[in-house]
mmCIF file of C-alpha atoms in Angstrom:
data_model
loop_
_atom_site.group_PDB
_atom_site.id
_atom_site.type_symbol
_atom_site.label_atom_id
_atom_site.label_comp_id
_atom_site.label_asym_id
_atom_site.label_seq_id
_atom_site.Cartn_x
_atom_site.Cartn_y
_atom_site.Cartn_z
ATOM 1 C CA UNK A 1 -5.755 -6.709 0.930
ATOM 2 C CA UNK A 2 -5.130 -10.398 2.359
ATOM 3 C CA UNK A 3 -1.354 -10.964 2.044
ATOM 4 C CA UNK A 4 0.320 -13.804 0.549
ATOM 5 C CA UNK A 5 0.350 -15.876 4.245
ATOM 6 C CA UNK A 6 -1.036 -12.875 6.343
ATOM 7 C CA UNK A 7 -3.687 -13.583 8.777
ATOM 8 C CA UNK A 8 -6.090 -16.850 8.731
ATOM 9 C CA UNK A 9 -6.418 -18.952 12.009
ATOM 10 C CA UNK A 10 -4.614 -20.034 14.983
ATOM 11 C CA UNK A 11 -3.027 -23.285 13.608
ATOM 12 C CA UNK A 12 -2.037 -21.338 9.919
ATOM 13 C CA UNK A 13 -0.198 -18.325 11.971
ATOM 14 C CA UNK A 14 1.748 -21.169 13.089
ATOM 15 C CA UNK A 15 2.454 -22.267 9.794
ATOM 16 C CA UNK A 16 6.038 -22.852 8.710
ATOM 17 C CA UNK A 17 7.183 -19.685 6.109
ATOM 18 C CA UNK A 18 9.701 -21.196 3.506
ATOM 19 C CA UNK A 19 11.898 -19.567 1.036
ATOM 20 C CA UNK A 20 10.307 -21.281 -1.845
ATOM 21 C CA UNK A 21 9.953 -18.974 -5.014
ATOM 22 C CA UNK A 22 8.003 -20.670 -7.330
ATOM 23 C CA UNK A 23 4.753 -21.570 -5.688
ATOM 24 C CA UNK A 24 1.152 -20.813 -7.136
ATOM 25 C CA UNK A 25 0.516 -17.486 -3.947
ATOM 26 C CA UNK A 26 4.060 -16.372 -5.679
ATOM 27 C CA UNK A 27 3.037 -16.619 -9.353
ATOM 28 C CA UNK A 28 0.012 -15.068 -8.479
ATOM 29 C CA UNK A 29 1.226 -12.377 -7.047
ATOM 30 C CA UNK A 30 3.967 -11.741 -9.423
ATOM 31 C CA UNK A 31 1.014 -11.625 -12.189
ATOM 32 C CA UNK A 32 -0.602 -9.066 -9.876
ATOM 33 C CA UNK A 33 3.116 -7.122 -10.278
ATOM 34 C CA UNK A 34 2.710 -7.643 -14.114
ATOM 35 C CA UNK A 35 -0.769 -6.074 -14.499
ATOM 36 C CA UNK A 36 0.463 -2.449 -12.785
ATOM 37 C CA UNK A 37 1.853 -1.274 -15.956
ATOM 38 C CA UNK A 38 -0.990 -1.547 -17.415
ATOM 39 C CA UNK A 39 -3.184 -0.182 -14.520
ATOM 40 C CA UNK A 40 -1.252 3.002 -15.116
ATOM 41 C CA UNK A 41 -1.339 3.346 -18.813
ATOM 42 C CA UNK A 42 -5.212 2.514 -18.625
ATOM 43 C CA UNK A 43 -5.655 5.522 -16.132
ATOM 44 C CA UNK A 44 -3.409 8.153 -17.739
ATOM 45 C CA UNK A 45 -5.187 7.205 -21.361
ATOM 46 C CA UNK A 46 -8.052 7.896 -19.479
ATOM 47 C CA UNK A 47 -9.712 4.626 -19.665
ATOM 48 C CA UNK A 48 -11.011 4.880 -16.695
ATOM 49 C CA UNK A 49 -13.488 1.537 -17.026
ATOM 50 C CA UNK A 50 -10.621 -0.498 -18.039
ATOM 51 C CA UNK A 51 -7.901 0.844 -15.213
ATOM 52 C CA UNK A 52 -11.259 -0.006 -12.489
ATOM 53 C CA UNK A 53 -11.220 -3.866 -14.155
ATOM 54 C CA UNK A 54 -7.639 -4.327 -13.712
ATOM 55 C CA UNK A 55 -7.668 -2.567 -10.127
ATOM 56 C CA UNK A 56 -10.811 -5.700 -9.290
ATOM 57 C CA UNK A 57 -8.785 -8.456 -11.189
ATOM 58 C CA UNK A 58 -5.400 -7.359 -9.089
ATOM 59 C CA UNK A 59 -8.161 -7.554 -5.624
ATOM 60 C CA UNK A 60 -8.950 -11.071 -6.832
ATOM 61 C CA UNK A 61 -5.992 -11.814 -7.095
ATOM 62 C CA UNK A 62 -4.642 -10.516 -4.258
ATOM 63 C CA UNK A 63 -7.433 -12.736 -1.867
ATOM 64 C CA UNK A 64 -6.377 -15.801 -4.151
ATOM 65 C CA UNK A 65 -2.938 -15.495 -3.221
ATOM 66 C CA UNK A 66 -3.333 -14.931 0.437
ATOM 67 C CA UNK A 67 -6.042 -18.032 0.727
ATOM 68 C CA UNK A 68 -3.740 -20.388 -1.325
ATOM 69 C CA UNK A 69 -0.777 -19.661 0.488
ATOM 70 C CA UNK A 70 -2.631 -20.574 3.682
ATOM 71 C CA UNK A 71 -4.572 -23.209 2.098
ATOM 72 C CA UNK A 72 -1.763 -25.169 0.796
ATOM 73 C CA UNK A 73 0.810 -24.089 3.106
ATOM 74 C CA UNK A 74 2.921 -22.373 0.800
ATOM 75 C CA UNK A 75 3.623 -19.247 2.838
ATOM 76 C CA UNK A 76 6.478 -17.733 1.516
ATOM 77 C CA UNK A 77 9.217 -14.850 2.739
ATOM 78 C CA UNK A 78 8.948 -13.740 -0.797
ATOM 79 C CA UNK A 79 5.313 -13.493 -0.876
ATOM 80 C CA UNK A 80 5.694 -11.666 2.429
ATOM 81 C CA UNK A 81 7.660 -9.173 1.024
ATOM 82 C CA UNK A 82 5.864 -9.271 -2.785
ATOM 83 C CA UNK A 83 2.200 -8.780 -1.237
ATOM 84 C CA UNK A 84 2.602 -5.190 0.254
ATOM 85 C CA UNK A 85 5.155 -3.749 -2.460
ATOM 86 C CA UNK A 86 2.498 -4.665 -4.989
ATOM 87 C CA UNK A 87 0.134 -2.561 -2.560
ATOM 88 C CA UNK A 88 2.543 0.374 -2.369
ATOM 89 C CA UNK A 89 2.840 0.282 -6.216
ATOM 90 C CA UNK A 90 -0.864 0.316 -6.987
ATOM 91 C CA UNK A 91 -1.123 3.478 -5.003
ATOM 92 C CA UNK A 92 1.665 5.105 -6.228
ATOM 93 C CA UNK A 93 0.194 3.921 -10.187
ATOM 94 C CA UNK A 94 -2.763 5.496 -9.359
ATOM 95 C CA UNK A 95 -1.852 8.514 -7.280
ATOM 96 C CA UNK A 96 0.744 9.279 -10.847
ATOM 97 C CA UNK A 97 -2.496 8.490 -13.078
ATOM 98 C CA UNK A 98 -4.808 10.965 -11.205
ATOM 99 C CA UNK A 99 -2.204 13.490 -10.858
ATOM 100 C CA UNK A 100 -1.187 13.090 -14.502
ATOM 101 C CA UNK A 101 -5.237 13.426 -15.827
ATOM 102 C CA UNK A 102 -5.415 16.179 -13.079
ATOM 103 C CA UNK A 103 -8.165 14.458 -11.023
ATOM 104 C CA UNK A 104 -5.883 15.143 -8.089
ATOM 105 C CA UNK A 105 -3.059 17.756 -7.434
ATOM 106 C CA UNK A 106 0.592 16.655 -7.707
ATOM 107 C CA UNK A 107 1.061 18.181 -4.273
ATOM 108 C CA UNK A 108 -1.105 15.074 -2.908
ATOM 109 C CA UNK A 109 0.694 12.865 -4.515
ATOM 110 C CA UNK A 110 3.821 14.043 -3.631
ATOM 111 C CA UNK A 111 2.797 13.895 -0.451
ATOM 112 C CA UNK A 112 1.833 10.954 -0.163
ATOM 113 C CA UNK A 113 4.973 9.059 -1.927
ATOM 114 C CA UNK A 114 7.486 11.498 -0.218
ATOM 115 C CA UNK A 115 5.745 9.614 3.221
ATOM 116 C CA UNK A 116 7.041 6.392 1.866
ATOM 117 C CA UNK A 117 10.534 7.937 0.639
ATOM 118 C CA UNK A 118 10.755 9.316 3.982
ATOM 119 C CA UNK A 119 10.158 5.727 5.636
ATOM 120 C CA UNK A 120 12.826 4.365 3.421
ATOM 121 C CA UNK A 121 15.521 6.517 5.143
ATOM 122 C CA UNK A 122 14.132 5.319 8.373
ATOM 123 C CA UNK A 123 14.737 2.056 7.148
ATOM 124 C CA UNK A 124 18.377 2.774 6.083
ATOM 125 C CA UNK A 125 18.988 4.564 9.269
ATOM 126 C CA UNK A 126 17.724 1.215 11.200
ATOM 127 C CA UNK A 127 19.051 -1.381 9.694
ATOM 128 C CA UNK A 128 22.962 0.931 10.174
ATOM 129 C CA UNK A 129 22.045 0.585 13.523
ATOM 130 C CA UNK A 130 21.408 -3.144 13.497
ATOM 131 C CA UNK A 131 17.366 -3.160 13.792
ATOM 132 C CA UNK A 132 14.997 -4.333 11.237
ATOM 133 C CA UNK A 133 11.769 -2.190 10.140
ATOM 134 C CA UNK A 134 9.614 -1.207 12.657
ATOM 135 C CA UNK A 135 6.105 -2.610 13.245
ATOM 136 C CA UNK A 136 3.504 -1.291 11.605
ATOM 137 C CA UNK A 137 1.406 1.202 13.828
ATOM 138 C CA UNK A 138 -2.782 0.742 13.537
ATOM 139 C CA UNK A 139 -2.764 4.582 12.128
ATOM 140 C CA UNK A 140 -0.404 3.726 9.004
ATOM 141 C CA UNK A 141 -3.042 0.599 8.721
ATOM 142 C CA UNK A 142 -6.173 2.761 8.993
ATOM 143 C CA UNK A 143 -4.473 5.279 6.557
ATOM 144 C CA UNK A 144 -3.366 2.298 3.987
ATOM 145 C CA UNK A 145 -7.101 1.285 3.678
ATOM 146 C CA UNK A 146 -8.671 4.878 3.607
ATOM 147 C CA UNK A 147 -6.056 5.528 0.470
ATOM 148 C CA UNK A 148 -7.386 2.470 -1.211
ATOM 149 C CA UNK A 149 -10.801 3.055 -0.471
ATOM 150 C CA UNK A 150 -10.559 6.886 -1.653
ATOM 151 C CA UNK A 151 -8.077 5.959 -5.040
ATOM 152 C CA UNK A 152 -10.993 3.783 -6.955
ATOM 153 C CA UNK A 153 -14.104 6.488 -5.652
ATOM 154 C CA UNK A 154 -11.630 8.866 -7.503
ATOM 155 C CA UNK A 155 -11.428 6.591 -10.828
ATOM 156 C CA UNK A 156 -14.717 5.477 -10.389
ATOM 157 C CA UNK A 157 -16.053 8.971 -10.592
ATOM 158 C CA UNK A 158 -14.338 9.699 -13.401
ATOM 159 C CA UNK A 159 -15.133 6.679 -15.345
ATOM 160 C CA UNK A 160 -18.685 6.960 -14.468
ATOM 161 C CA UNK A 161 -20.031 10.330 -14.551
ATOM 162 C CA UNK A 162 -23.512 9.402 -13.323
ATOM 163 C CA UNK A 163 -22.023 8.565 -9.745
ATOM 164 C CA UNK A 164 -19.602 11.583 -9.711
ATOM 165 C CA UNK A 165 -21.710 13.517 -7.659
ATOM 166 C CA UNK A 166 -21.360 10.939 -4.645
ATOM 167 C CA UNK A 167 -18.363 9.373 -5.970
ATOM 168 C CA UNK A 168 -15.693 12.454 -6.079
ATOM 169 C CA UNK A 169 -16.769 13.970 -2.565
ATOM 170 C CA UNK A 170 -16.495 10.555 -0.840
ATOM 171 C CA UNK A 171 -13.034 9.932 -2.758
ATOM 172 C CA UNK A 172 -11.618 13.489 -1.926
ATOM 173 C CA UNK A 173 -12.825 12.697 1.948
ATOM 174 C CA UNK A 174 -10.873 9.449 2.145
ATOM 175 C CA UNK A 175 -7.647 11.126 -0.046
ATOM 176 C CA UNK A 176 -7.456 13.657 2.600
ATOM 177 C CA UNK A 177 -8.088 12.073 5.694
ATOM 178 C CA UNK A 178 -5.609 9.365 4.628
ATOM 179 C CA UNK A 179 -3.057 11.727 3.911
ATOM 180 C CA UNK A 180 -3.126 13.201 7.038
ATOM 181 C CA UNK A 181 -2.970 10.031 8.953
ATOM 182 C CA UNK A 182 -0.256 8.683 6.979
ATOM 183 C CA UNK A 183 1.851 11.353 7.934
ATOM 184 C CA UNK A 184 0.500 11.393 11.567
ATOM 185 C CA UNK A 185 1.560 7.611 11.617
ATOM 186 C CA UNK A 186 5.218 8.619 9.649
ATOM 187 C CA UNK A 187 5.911 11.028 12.553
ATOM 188 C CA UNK A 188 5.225 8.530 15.076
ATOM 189 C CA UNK A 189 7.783 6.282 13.338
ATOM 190 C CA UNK A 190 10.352 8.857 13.273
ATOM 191 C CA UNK A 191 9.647 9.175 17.109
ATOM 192 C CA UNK A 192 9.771 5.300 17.362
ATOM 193 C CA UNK A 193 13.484 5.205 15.042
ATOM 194 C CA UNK A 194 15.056 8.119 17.310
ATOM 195 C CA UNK A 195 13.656 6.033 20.293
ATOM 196 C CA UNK A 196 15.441 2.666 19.222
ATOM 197 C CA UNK A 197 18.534 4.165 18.547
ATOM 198 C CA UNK A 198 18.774 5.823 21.250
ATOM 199 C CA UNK A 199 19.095 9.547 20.100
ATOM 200 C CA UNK A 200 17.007 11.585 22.564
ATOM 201 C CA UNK A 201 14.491 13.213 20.085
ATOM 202 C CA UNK A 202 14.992 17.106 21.457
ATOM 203 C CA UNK A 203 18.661 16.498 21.439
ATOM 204 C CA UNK A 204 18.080 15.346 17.420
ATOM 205 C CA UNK A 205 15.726 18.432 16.873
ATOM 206 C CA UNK A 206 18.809 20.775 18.215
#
């Protein structure tokens, strides 16, 4: 996923970030926003195909966003903020849809969304303490992009059973292993909040 205004080059990380709403990255992404309800009704009808389509439409969309918003210098602190909550809520509308057509246990997707809960309150905790969020660590990164590599192998399997045999294993790999790291990396934040506000963690363990 590109970002509305993440990455590009040297001279467009320097780019000035406004607090425009309505710019074309913006009403991309809030189209992206607008296509998750029906991302999640197409996977827990079990439409499979059609919940795949949306999921490539939303990725189109998602580079479109990120390229214009470099492109025309229309980086945004909205898009900032719009870009990865769409990403969070594409997981979560599939992780529900898979757990709801049983192609996954509940218990991963629990999981998985209790992670997320879990940084909220970290959030909460920091900002009471004066600090914004923390930065994101390389494992919550490497986790993020095993997740949405292993989510479509999962509906893509389903969808299409003549690939389920390579489809589901590979999926089920990348589920797992980026479950574990996103709770390796949600530990390490917990470390990182107790560090920056200065409660020793075995004294917060007591």
């Amino acid at each position: 996923m590109t970002g509305n205004g993440a990455g590009g080059s040297a001279p467009d990380a320097k780019a000035a970030v406004s607090s425009k709403i309505l710019t074309i990255p913006n009403l991309l992404s809030f189209f992206r926003l607008a296509l998750i309800p029906f991302f999640l009704g197409f996977i827990i009808a079990g439409q499979g195909g059609w919940a795949l389509i949306v999921l490539v439409v939303s990725s189109v969309t998602d580079f479109l966003d990120g390229y214009l918003a470099r492109r025309l210098g229309q980086i945004s602190r909205l898009g900032q903020l719009l870009d990865p909550a769409a990403d969070r809520l594409y997981i979560f509308a599939a992780l529900i849809g898979l757990a709801f057509q049983g192609v996954i246990p509940w218990w991963l997707m629990g999981a998985i969304i209790g992670r997320d809960v879990m940084l909220l309150v970290l959030g909460i905790v920091l900002a009471n303490h004066g600090y914004g969020p923390l930065p994101v660590h390389h494992l919550g990164k490497v986790a993020t992009f095993c997740l949405f590599f292993a989510l479509p192998l999962l509906m893509l399997g389903e969808a299409v059973p003549v690939v389920a045999a390579v489809s589901l294993p590979l999926g089920w790999a990348f589920a797992l292993w980026g479950a574990f790291l996103y709770w390796w990396a949600g530990f390490i934040y917990i470390r990182e909040t107790l560090r920056v506000i200065r409660i020793p963690v075995d004294a917060a363990a007591e």
